[in-house]
C-alpha cells in the first residue's frame, strides 16, 4: 500500500512513518520541516516531499498514486494569544482544504485517516449531584481570578463532577486550535460523503513521548515540564493542578493510526489511555522520574494559580469505541511512560 503521511516527519507523524515503513508499506512523507532544526532521519525507502499544505502544486504532487492518506500536519497547541488566529486557520483549515481538493481532483476514494483532538469537546462531560448531566458553561474570568476553577452547574451553581466523554458528545470548541480541528473533521467527513471515501478522525488526548517538540508556546504540557526540569527550573503547574487529562503515549497513538488505516470504521474515535490523571500528578511523576534517571534532584513542581482562558478544566475520554471498532487499547501505562519520558530525547 502506498500511503501519504502529511506531517510525517513530525512528533506523531514520524512514529507513524516508521511503523508503516517497517511493515513494508510504500510511504510518502509530506512535511514543511519548519519545526526541525536539523534534517529528519527517515527510514530507508521513504520518499520525502518538502512543502507546505498551502502550496497547491506541492500537494498535487504528494497525492499522486497514493492508496491511503494519514493527515497529521497541523499547527498545534493554544498558541500565544488570539493574534495567532489567522495562522491557525491558514495552516489547519486552509491546508486541509488544499489536501482534500487535490484528492478530489485525482478522484481519490481510498482510506483517509485524520488527526483530530480531544479539544473539540470543550469542557467535556459533567454531572450535577442534583440535576444529572449538564453542559458546563465557559468558565468566567472572575471565578478564575478568585481561584474558583471548577465548572459550576448552570442551574444551581454547584460544583460539577466530570465523566468520561463519548464520541457522541456535542462538539464545543473553546479556543482557536479547537475550532480548526472541528473544521478539519467536518471538511474531511464532507469529502467522504461526496466521494464515498472512508474517513476516520482520531481524537487524540494528551500525547507525549520521545521526540516531542521542546518548550514552545505550541508544545504540550509534558514537554514544557520536561524542559523546565532540564534547565533546573520548577515545572509551573497552572490553576491548582487538579485539572484532569488523559496522557497517552505516542507509540500507542501511532499504532492507533495503523489500525485505522487498515480498518473499515468511518467516524470519530477517542484515542486515549483510559487512565486519567491530574496535571499536578503528571508534573510530580515526571519530576520524580527525572531525579531518578538523571541522578540529580529535579525541582519540585510549583502550583501557580495562573490560568489560560482557553484551557478547559477536565477532559477525559471513554476509550470504549476505539476498542470496539479499531481493536485499539493503549499499552503504555502512565507510570512506565513518564519514567521513560524523563530521559527520552526531545526535538
mmCIF file of N, CA and C in Angstrom, residues 122-123 126 135-144 148-152 154 160 172-175 309-313:
data_model
loop_
_atom_site.group_PDB
_atom_site.id
_atom_site.type_symbol
_atom_site.label_atom_id
_atom_site.label_comp_id
_atom_site.label_asym_id
_atom_site.label_seq_id
_atom_site.Cartn_x
_atom_site.Cartn_y
_atom_site.Cartn_z
ATOM 1 N N UNK A 122 -14.455 20.737 24.074
ATOM 2 C CA UNK A 122 -14.531 21.846 25.017
ATOM 3 C C UNK A 122 -14.398 21.358 26.440
ATOM 4 N N UNK A 123 -15.354 21.720 27.283
ATOM 5 C CA UNK A 123 -15.284 21.357 28.700
ATOM 6 C C UNK A 123 -15.657 19.903 28.984
ATOM 7 N N UNK A 126 -20.070 16.609 32.199
ATOM 8 C CA UNK A 126 -20.181 16.853 33.633
ATOM 9 C C UNK A 126 -21.540 16.396 34.157
ATOM 10 N N UNK A 135 -24.461 20.706 30.684
ATOM 11 C CA UNK A 135 -23.395 21.317 29.900
ATOM 12 C C UNK A 135 -22.751 22.411 30.740
ATOM 13 N N UNK A 136 -21.459 22.313 30.945
ATOM 14 C CA UNK A 136 -20.763 23.344 31.704
ATOM 15 C C UNK A 136 -20.596 24.586 30.837
ATOM 16 N N UNK A 137 -20.950 25.722 31.384
ATOM 17 C CA UNK A 137 -20.752 26.979 30.675
ATOM 18 C C UNK A 137 -19.272 27.322 30.640
ATOM 19 N N UNK A 138 -18.829 28.141 29.666
ATOM 20 C CA UNK A 138 -17.432 28.591 29.696
ATOM 21 C C UNK A 138 -17.104 29.227 31.040
ATOM 22 N N UNK A 139 -15.910 28.932 31.532
ATOM 23 C CA UNK A 139 -15.536 29.452 32.845
ATOM 24 C C UNK A 139 -15.396 30.971 32.801
ATOM 25 N N UNK A 140 -15.811 31.591 33.884
ATOM 26 C CA UNK A 140 -15.827 33.049 33.982
ATOM 27 C C UNK A 140 -14.479 33.549 34.503
ATOM 28 N N UNK A 141 -13.964 34.601 33.874
ATOM 29 C CA UNK A 141 -12.662 35.135 34.282
ATOM 30 C C UNK A 141 -12.665 35.564 35.751
ATOM 31 N N UNK A 142 -13.811 36.055 36.246
ATOM 32 C CA UNK A 142 -13.861 36.486 37.643
ATOM 33 C C UNK A 142 -13.677 35.292 38.585
ATOM 34 N N UNK A 143 -14.283 34.149 38.234
ATOM 35 C CA UNK A 143 -14.081 32.944 39.041
ATOM 36 C C UNK A 143 -12.618 32.506 39.011
ATOM 37 N N UNK A 144 -12.034 32.519 37.822
ATOM 38 C CA UNK A 144 -10.643 32.086 37.688
ATOM 39 C C UNK A 144 -9.704 33.011 38.453
ATOM 40 N N UNK A 148 -11.403 30.063 41.734
ATOM 41 C CA UNK A 148 -12.505 29.103 41.646
ATOM 42 C C UNK A 148 -12.442 28.467 40.266
ATOM 43 N N UNK A 149 -11.830 27.300 40.183
ATOM 44 C CA UNK A 149 -11.521 26.704 38.889
ATOM 45 C C UNK A 149 -12.537 25.675 38.412
ATOM 46 N N UNK A 150 -13.304 25.094 39.322
ATOM 47 C CA UNK A 150 -14.238 24.053 38.922
ATOM 48 C C UNK A 150 -15.445 24.638 38.195
ATOM 49 N N UNK A 151 -15.833 24.035 37.058
ATOM 50 C CA UNK A 151 -17.066 24.460 36.401
ATOM 51 C C UNK A 151 -18.259 24.243 37.340
ATOM 52 N N UNK A 152 -19.250 25.107 37.195
ATOM 53 C CA UNK A 152 -20.410 25.027 38.077
ATOM 54 C C UNK A 152 -21.681 24.735 37.289
ATOM 55 N N UNK A 154 -25.050 25.157 35.636
ATOM 56 C CA UNK A 154 -25.728 26.364 35.164
ATOM 57 C C UNK A 154 -27.104 26.570 35.811
ATOM 58 N N UNK A 160 -19.374 20.687 39.711
ATOM 59 C CA UNK A 160 -19.749 19.519 38.924
ATOM 60 C C UNK A 160 -18.699 18.430 39.020
ATOM 61 N N UNK A 172 -17.793 21.403 21.102
ATOM 62 C CA UNK A 172 -17.913 22.712 21.739
ATOM 63 C C UNK A 172 -16.531 23.350 21.851
ATOM 64 N N UNK A 173 -15.914 23.720 20.724
ATOM 65 C CA UNK A 173 -14.546 24.253 20.757
ATOM 66 C C UNK A 173 -14.460 25.554 21.547
ATOM 67 N N UNK A 174 -13.421 25.650 22.394
ATOM 68 C CA UNK A 174 -13.305 26.829 23.255
ATOM 69 C C UNK A 174 -11.991 27.558 23.083
ATOM 70 N N UNK A 175 -11.257 27.258 22.016
ATOM 71 C CA UNK A 175 -10.095 28.049 21.635
ATOM 72 C C UNK A 175 -9.919 27.916 20.120
ATOM 73 N N UNK A 309 -7.385 31.379 29.608
ATOM 74 C CA UNK A 309 -8.836 31.389 29.458
ATOM 75 C C UNK A 309 -9.318 30.314 28.491
ATOM 76 N N UNK A 310 -8.481 29.959 27.497
ATOM 77 C CA UNK A 310 -8.888 28.943 26.529
ATOM 78 C C UNK A 310 -8.742 27.517 27.016
ATOM 79 N N UNK A 311 -8.134 27.319 28.188
ATOM 80 C CA UNK A 311 -7.983 25.972 28.742
ATOM 81 C C UNK A 311 -9.317 25.471 29.287
ATOM 82 N N UNK A 312 -9.453 24.154 29.322
ATOM 83 C CA UNK A 312 -10.626 23.546 29.943
ATOM 84 C C UNK A 312 -10.180 22.850 31.222
ATOM 85 N N UNK A 313 -11.142 22.567 32.094
ATOM 86 C CA UNK A 313 -10.799 22.048 33.416
ATOM 87 C C UNK A 313 -10.578 20.531 33.411
#
